[in-house]
Coordinates of C-alpha atoms and ligand atoms in Angstrom, one line a residue:
X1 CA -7.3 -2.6 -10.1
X2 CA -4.7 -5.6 -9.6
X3 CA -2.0 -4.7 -7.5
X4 CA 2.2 -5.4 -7.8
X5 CA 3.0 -4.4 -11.7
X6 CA 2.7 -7.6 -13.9
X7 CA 4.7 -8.4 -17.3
X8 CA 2.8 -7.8 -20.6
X9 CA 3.2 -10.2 -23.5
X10 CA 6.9 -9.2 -25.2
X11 CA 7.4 -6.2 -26.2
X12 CA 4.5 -4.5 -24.7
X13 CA 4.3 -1.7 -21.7
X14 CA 4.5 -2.9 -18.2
X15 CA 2.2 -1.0 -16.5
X16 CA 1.8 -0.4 -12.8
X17 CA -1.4 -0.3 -11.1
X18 CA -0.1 1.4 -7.8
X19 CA 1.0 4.7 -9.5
X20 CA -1.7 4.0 -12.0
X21 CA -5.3 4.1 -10.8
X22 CA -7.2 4.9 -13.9
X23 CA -9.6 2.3 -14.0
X24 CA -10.9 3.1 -10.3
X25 CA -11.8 6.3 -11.2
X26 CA -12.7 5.9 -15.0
X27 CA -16.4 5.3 -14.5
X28 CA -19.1 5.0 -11.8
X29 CA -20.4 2.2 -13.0
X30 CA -17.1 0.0 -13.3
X31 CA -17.0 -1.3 -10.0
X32 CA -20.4 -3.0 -10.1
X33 CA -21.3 -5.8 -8.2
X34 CA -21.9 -9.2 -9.5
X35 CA -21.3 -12.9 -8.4
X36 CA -21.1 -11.7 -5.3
X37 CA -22.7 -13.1 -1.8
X38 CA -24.4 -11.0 0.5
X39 CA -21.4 -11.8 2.6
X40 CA -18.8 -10.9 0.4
X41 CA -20.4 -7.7 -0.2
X42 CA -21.0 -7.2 3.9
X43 CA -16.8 -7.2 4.4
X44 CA -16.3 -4.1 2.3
X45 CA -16.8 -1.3 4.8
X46 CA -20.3 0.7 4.4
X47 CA -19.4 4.1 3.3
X48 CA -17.8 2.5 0.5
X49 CA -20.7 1.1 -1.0
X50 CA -23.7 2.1 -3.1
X51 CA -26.1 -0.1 -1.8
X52 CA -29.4 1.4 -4.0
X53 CA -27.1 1.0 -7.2
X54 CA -24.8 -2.4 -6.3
X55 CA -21.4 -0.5 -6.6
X56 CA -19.1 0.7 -5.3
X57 CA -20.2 4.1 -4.1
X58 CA -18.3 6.9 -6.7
X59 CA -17.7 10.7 -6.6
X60 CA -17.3 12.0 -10.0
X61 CA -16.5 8.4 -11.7
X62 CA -14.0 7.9 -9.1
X63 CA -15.0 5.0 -6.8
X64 CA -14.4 6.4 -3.0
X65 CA -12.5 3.7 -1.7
X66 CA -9.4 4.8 -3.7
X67 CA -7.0 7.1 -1.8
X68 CA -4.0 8.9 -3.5
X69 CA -3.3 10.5 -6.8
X70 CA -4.1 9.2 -10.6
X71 CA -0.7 8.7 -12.4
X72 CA 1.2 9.3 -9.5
X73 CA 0.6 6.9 -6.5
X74 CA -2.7 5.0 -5.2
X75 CA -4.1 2.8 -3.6
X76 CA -7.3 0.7 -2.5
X77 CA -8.7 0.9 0.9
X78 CA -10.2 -2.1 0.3
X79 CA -8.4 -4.2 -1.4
X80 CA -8.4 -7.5 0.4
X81 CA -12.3 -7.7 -0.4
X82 CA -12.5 -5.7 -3.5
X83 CA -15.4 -7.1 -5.5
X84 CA -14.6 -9.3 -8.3
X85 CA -14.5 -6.9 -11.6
X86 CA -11.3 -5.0 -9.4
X87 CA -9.6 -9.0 -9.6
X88 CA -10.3 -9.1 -12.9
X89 CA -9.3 -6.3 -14.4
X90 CA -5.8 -6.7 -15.9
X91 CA -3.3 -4.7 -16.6
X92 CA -2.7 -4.2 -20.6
X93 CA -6.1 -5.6 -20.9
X94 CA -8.8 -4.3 -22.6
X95 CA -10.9 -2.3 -20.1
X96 CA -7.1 -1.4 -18.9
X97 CA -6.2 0.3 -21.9
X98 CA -9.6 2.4 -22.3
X99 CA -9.3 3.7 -18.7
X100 CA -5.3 4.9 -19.3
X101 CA -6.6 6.5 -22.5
X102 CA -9.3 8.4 -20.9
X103 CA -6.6 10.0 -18.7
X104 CA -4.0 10.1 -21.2
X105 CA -1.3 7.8 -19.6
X106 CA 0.8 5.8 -22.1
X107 CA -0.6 2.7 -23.2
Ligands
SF4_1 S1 -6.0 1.0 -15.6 FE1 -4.7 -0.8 -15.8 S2 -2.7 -0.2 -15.0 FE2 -4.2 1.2 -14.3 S3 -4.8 0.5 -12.2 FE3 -6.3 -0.3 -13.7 S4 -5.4 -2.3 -14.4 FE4 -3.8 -1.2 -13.3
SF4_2 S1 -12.8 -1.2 -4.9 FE1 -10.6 -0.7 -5.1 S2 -10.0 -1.8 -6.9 FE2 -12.2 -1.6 -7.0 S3 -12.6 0.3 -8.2 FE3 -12.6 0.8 -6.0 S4 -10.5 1.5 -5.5 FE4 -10.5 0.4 -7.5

C-alpha cells in the first residue's frame, strides 16, 4: 500500500490508499519478502512477520500489521519499513485494481 492518494493518468479514478486497504488484505501471499536484507527484514517488528513463510504474517489474507477498516479508513503499523512489494504497489496499477475488485470498491 502507498500512502497520501496519488493522481491517475487523465481521466482515470484517484484512488486513496488510506481509506482503501485492499491490497493488504487481498492475499496472504502478497506481502512476500524479496530483495530484502536480513536487516531490513529485522526492523519490522516480530509479531508481524511470518518468518517460516518470508511474509508478512496474515490472518485470513489480511496481513496483521494493518489496523482499521477496508473501504473506510486504515492504516499500516509499519509503514516506515514496509517490505518492498508494499512500495511498489501503485495505486490504479495493476495488482491495485485486482485487489479493489476483489472487495468490490470502484475501480
Ligand atoms: S489497493 Fe490500490 S488504492 Fe487500495 S491501498 Fe492498495 S494501492 Fe492503495
Ligand atoms: S506491511 Fe503494511 S503495506 Fe504491506 S501488506 Fe502489510 S499493512 Fe499493507
Amino acid at each position: 500500500m502507498q500512502n497520501a492518494p496519488q493522481d491517475q493518468s487523465e481521466g482515470a479514478a484517484v484512488f486513496d490508499c488510506q481509506s482503501c486497504g485492499a491490497c493488504c488484505a487481498y492475499s496472504r501471499d502478497w506481502p512476500r519478502f524479496s530483495l530484502e536484507s536480513e536487516d531490513d527484514i529485522a526492523r519490522i517488528p516480530a509479531e508481524f512477520v511470518n518468518d517460516a513463510v518470508g511474509c508478512m504474517l496474515s490472518i485470513d489474507n489480511r496481513c496483521t500489521a494493518l489496523s482499521g477498516t477496508l473501504g473506510e479508513h486504515v492504516a499500516c503499523r509499519v509503514y516506515d519499513v514496509r517490505p518492498i512489494v508494499c512500495r511498489d504497489c501503485q495505486p490504479g496499477d495493476e495488482e491495485c485494481l485486482i485487489a479493489r475488485r476483489h472487495f468490490g470498491f470502484p475501480v
